[in-house]
PDB file of C-alpha atoms in Angstrom:
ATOM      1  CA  UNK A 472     -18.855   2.308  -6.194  1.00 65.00           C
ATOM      2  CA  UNK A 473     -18.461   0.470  -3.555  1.00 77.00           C
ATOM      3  CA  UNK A 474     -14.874  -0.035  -3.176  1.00 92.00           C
ATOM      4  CA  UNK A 475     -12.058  -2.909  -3.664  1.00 95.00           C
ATOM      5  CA  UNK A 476     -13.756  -6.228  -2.052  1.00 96.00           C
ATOM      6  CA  UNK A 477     -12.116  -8.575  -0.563  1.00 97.00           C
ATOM      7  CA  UNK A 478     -13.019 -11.823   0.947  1.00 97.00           C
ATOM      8  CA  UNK A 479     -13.045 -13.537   3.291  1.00 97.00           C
ATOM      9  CA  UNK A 480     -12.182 -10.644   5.817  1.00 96.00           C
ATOM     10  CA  UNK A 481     -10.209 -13.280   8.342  1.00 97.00           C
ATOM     11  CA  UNK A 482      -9.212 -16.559   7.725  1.00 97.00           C
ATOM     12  CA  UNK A 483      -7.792 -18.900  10.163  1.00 97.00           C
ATOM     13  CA  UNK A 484      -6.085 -22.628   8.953  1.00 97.00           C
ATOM     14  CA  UNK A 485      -4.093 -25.699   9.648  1.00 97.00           C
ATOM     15  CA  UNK A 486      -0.365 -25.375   8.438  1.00 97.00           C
ATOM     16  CA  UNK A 487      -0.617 -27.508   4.975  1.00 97.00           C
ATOM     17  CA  UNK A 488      -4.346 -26.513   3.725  1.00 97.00           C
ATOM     18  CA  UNK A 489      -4.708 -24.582   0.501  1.00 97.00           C
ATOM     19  CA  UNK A 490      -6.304 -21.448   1.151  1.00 98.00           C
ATOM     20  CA  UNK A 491      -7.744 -19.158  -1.060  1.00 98.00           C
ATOM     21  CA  UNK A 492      -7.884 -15.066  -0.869  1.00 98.00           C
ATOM     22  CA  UNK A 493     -10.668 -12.888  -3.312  1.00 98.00           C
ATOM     23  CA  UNK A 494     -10.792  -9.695  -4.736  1.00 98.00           C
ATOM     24  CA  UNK A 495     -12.812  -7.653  -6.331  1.00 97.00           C
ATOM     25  CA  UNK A 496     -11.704  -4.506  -8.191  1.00 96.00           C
ATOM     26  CA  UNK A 497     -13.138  -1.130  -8.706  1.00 94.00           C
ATOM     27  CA  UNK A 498     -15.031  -1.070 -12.032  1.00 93.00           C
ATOM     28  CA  UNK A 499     -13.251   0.178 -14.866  1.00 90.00           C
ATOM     29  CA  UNK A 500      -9.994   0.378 -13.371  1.00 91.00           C
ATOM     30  CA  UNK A 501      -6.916  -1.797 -15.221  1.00 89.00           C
ATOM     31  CA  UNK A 502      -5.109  -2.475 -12.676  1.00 90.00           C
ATOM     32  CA  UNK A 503      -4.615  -5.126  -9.585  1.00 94.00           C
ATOM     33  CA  UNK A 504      -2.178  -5.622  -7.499  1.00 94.00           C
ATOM     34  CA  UNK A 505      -1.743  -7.852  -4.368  1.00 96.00           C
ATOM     35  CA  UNK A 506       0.323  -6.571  -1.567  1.00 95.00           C
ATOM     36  CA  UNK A 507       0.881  -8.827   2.132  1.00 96.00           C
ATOM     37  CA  UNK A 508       1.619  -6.852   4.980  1.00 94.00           C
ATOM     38  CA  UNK A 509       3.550  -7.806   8.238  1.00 93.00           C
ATOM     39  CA  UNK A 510       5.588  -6.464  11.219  1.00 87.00           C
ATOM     40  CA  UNK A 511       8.373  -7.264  10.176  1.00 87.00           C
ATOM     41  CA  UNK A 512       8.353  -6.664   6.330  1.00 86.00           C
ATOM     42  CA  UNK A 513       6.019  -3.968   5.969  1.00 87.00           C
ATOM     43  CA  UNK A 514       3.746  -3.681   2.483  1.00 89.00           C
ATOM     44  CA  UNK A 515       5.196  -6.162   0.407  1.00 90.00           C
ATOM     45  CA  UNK A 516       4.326  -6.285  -3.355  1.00 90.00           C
ATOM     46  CA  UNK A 517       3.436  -9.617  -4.538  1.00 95.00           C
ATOM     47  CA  UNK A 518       2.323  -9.213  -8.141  1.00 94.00           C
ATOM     48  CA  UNK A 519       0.369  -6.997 -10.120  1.00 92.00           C
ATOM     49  CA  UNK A 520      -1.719  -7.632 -13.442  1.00 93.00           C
ATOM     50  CA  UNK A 521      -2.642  -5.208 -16.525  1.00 90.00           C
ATOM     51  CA  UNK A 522      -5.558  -5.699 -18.096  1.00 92.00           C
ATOM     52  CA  UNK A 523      -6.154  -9.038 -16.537  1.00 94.00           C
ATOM     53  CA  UNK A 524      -2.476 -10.137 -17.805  1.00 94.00           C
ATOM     54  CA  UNK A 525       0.311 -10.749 -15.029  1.00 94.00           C
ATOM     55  CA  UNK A 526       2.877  -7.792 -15.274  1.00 90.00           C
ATOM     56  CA  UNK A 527       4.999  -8.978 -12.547  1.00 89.00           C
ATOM     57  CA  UNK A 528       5.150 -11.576 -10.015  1.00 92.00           C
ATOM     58  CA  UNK A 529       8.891 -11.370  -8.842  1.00 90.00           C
ATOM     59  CA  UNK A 530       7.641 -10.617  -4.968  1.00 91.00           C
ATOM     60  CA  UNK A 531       5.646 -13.993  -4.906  1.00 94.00           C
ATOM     61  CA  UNK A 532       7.522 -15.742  -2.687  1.00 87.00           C
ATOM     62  CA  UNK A 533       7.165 -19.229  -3.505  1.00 86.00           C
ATOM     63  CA  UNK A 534       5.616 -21.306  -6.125  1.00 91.00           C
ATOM     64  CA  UNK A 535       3.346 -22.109  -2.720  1.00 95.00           C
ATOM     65  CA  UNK A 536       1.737 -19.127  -4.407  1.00 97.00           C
ATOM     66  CA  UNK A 537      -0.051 -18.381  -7.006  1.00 97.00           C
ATOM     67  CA  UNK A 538      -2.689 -15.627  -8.626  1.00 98.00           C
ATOM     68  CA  UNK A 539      -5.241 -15.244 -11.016  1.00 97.00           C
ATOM     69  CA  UNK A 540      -7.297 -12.954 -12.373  1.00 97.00           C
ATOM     70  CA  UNK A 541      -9.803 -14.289 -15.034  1.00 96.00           C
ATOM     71  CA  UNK A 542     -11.827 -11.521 -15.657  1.00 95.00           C
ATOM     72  CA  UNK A 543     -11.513  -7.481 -15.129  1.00 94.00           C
ATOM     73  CA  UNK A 544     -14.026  -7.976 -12.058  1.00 95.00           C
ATOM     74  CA  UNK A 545     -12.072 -10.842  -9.859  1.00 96.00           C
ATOM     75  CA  UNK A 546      -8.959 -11.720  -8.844  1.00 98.00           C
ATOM     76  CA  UNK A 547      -7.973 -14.542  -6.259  1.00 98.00           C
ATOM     77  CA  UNK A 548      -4.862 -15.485  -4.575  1.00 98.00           C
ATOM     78  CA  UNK A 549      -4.055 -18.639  -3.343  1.00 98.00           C
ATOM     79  CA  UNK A 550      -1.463 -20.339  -0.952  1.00 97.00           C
ATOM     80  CA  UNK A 551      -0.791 -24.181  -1.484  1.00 97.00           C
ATOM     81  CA  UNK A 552       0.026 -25.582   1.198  1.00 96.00           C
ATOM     82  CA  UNK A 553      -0.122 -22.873   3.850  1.00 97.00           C
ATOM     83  CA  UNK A 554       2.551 -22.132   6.341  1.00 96.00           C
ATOM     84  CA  UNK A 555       2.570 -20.787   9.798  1.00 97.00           C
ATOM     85  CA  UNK A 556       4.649 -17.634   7.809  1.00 95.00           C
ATOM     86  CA  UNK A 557       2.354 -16.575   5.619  1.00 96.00           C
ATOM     87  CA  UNK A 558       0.340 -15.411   8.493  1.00 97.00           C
ATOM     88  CA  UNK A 559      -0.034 -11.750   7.339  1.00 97.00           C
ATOM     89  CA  UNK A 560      -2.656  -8.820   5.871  1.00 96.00           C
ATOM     90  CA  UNK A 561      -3.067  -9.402   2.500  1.00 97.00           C
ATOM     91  CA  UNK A 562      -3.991  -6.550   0.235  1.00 96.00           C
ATOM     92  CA  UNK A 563      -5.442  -5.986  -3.203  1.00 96.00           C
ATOM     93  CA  UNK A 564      -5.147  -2.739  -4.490  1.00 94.00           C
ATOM     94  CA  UNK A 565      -7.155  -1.632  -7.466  1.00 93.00           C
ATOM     95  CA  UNK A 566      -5.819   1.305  -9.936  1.00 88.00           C
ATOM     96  CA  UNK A 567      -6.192   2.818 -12.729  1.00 82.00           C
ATOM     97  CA  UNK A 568      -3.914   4.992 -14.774  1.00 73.00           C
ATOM     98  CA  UNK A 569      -4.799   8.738 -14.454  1.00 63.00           C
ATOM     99  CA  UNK A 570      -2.659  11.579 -16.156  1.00 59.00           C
ATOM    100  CA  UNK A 571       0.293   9.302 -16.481  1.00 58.00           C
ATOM    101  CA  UNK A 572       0.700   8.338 -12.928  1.00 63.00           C
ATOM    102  CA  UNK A 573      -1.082   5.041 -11.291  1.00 66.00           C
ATOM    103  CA  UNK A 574      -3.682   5.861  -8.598  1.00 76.00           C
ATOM    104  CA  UNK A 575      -4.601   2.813  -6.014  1.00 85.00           C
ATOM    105  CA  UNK A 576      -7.669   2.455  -3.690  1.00 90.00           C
ATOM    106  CA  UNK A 577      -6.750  -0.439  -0.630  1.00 93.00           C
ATOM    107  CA  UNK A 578      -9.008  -3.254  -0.130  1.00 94.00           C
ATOM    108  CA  UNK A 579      -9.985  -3.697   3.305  1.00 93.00           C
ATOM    109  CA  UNK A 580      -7.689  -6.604   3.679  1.00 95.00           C
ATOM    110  CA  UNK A 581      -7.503 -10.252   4.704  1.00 97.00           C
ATOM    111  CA  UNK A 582      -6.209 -11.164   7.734  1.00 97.00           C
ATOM    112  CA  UNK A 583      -5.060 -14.682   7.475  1.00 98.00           C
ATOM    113  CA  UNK A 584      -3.907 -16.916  10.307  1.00 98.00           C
ATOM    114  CA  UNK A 585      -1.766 -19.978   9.920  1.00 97.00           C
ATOM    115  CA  UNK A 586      -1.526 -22.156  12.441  1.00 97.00           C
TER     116      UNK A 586
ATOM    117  CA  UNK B 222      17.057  -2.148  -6.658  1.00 67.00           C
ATOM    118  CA  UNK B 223      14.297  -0.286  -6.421  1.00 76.00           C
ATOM    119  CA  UNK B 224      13.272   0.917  -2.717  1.00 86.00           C
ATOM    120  CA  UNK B 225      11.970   3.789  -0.514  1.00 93.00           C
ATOM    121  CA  UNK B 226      12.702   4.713   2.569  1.00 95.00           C
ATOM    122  CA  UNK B 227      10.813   5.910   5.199  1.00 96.00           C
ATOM    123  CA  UNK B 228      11.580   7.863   8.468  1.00 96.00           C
ATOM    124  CA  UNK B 229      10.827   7.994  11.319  1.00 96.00           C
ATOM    125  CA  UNK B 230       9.355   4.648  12.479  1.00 94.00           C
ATOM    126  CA  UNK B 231       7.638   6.290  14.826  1.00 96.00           C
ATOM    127  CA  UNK B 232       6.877   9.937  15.896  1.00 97.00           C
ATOM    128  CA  UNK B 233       4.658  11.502  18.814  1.00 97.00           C
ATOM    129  CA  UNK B 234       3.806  14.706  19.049  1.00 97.00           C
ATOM    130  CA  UNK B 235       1.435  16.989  21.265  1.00 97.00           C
ATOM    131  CA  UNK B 236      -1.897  18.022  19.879  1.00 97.00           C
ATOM    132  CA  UNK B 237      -1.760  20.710  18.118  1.00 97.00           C
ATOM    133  CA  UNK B 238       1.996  20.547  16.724  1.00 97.00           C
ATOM    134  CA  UNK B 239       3.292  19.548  13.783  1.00 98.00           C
ATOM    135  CA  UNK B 240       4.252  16.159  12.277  1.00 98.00           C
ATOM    136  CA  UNK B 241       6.950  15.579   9.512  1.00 98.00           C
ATOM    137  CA  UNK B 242       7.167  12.120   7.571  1.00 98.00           C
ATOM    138  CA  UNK B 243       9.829  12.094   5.460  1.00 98.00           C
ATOM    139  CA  UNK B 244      10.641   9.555   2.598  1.00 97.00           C
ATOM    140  CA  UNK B 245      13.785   9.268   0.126  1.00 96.00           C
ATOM    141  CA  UNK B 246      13.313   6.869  -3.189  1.00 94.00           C
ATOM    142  CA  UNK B 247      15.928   5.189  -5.583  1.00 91.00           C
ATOM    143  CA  UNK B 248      14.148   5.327  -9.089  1.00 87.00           C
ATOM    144  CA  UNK B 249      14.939   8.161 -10.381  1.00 86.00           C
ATOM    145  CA  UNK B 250      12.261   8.119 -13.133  1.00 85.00           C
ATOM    146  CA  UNK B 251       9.583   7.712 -10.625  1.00 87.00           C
ATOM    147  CA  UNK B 252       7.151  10.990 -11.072  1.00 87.00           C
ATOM    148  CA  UNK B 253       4.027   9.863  -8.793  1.00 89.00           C
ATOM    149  CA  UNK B 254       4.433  10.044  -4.646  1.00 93.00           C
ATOM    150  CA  UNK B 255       1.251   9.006  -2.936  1.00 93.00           C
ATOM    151  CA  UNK B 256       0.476   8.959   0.954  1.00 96.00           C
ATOM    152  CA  UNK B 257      -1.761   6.481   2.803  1.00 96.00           C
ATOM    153  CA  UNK B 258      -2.837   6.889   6.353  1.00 97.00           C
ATOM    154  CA  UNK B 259      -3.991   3.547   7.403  1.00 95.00           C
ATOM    155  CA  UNK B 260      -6.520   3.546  11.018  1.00 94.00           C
ATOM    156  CA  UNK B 261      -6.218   0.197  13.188  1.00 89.00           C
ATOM    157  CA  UNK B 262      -8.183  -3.083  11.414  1.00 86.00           C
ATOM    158  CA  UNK B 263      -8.070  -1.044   7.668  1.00 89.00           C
ATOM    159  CA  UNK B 264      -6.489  -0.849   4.757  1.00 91.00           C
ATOM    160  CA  UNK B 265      -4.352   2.214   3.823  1.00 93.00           C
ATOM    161  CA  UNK B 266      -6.740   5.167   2.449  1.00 93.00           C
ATOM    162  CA  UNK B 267      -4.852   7.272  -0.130  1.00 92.00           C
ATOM    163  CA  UNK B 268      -5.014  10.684   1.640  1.00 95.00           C
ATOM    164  CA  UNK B 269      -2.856  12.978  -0.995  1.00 95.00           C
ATOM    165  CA  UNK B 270      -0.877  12.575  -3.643  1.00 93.00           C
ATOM    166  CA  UNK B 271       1.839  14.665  -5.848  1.00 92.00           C
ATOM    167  CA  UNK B 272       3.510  14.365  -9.380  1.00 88.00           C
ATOM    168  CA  UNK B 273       7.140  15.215 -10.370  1.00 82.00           C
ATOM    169  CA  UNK B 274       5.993  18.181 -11.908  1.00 81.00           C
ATOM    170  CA  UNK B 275       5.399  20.064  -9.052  1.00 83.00           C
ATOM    171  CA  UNK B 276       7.160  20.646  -5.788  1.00 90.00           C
ATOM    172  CA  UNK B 277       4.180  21.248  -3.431  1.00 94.00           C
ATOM    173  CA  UNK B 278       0.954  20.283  -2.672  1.00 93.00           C
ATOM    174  CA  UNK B 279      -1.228  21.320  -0.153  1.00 95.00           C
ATOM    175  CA  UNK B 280      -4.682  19.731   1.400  1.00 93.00           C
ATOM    176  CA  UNK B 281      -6.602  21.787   4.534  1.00 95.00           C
ATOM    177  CA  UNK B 282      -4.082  20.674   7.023  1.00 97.00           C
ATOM    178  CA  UNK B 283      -2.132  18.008   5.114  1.00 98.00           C
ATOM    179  CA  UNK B 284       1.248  19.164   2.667  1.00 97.00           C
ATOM    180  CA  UNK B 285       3.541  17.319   0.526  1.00 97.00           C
ATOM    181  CA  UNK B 286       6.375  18.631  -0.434  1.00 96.00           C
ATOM    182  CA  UNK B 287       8.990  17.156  -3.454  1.00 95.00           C
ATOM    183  CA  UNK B 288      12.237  17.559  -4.061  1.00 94.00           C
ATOM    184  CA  UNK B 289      12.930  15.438  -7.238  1.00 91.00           C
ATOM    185  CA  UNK B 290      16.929  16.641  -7.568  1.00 92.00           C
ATOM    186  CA  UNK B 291      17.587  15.052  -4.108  1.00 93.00           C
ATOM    187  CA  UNK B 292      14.964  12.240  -4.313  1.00 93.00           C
ATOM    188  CA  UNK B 293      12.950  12.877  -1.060  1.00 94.00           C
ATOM    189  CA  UNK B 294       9.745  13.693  -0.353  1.00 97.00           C
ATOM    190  CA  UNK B 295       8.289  14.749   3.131  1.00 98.00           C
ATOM    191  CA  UNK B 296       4.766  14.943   4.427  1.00 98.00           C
ATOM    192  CA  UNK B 297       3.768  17.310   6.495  1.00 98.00           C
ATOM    193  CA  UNK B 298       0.764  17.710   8.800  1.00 98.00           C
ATOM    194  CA  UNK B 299       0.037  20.776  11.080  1.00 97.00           C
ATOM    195  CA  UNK B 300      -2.215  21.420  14.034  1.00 97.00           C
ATOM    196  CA  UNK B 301      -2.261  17.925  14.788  1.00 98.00           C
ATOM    197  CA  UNK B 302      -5.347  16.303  15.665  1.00 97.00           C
ATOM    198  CA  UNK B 303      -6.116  12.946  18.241  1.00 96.00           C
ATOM    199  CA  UNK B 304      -7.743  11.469  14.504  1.00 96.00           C
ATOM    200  CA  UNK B 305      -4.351  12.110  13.113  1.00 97.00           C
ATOM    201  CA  UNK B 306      -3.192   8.900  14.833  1.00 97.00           C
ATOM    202  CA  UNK B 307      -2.391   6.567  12.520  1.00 97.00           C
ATOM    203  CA  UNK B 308      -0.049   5.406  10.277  1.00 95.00           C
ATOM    204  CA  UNK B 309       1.228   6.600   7.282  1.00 97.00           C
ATOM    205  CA  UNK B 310       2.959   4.717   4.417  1.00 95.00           C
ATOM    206  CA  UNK B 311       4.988   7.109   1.424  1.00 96.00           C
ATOM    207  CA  UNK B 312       5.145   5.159  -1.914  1.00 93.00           C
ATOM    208  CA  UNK B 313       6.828   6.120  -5.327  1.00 91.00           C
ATOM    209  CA  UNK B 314       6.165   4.565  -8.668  1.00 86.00           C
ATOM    210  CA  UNK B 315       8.631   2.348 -10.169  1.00 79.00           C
ATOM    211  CA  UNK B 316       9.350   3.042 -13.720  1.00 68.00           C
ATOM    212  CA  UNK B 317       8.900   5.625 -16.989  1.00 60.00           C
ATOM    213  CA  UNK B 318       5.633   3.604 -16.876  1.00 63.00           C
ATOM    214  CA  UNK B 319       4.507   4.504 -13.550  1.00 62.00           C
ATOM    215  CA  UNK B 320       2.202   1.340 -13.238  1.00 71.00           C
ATOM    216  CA  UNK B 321       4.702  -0.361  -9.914  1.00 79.00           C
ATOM    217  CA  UNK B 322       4.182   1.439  -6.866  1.00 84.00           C
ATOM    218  CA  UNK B 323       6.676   0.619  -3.803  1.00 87.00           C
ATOM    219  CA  UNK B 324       5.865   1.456  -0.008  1.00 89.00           C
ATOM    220  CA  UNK B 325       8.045   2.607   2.448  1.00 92.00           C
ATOM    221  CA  UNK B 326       7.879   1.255   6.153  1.00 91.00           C
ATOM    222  CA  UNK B 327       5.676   3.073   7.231  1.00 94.00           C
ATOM    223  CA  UNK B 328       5.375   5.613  10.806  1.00 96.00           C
ATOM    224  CA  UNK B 329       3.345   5.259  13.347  1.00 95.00           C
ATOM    225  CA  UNK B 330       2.260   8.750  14.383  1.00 97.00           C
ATOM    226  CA  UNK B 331       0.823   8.968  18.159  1.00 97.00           C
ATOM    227  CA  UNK B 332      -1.017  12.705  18.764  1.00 97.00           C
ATOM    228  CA  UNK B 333      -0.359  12.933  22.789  1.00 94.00           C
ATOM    229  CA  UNK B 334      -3.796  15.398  24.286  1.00 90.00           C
TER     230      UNK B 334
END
């Protein structure tokens, strides 16, 4: 397998464009979740989905944000309108239940640049 | 609510020593502790893992230990290596349910040659 995929790898936009962040999981695993990652806040959890279902979205910040995950293969985030602080890392994390406990393989990451 | 914390921020040590990461969490049902070591430009690479049911756990050079009656958690790494350098982020699952995972801060671990 080859591993959580995420793309694009960087992005760099104009304060007020809607930008858009992909993901695709491991196969056969149940689980997504999207973290963000900065200096100041560390690994953040944004929301996570079951089975293609939203479990939890309490660490979206905004309504500016929003995910989706149509299908057991792809996931996308997306930030409408952008602002300089969501510059960040942006994670999805792909899991699967194994003897009770959740095990999660990092995407590579998007680094996204607001500016 | 629900957190884990992570110490030190930082931590240097001389090649060859060893490193200790510890970690404290708040949910007192969590039962999985993963570590992640994540290298400059990547994203954080499960490196080993241990369940409430058991109190150590030991990988080569890498050991976790757990201490479930106190809450904390430590990682420890000996004979440090220059690849070492890194950091390294302790999570716990959230919940009976075990699907949430939260991160602590994270350390940044410098191996000085």
């Amino acid at each position: 397998d080859a591993g959580v995929i995420q793309s694009p790898r960087h992005e760099v936009t104009e304060m007020g464009q809607e930008v858009t962040l992909r993901c695709k999981p491991i196969s056969g695993h149940d689980y997504l979740f999207w973290y963000r990652q900065t200096m100041m806040r560390g690994l953040e959890l944004l929301i996570y989905f079951n089975n293609n279902v939203p479990i939890d979205d309490s660490g979206m910040p905004e309504d500016r944000f929003s995910a989706k995950m149509p299908n057991a293969s792809f996931s996308t985030l997306k930030i409408q309108p952008s602002e300089p602080r969501d510059s960040a890392v942006y994670f999805c994390v792909s899991a699967q239940k194994g003897g009770g406990q959740t095990e999660a393989f990092f995407g590579q990451g998007t680094r996204l640049t607001v500016v | 609510g629900e957190n884990v914390e992570q110490h030190p921020s930082t931590l240097s040590v001389q090649e060859g020593d060893s490193a200790v990461i510890k970690c404290t969490y708040s949910d007192s049902a969590s039962n999985y502790f993963p570590w992640y070591k994540q290298e400059l430009g990547k994203g954080p690479q499960l490196i080993i893992d241990i369940r409430s049911n058991v109190g150590e756990k030991k990988d080569q050079r890498i050991a976790v230990t757990l201490n479930k009656t106190a809450k904390h958690f430590s990682l420890h790494i000996t004979e440090t290596q220059p690849e070492d350098s890194a950091v390294y982020f302790c999570a716990a699952s959230i919940g009976s349910s075990a699907s949430k995972i939260i991160f602590g801060s994270g350390t940044r671990l410098s191996i000085r040659p």
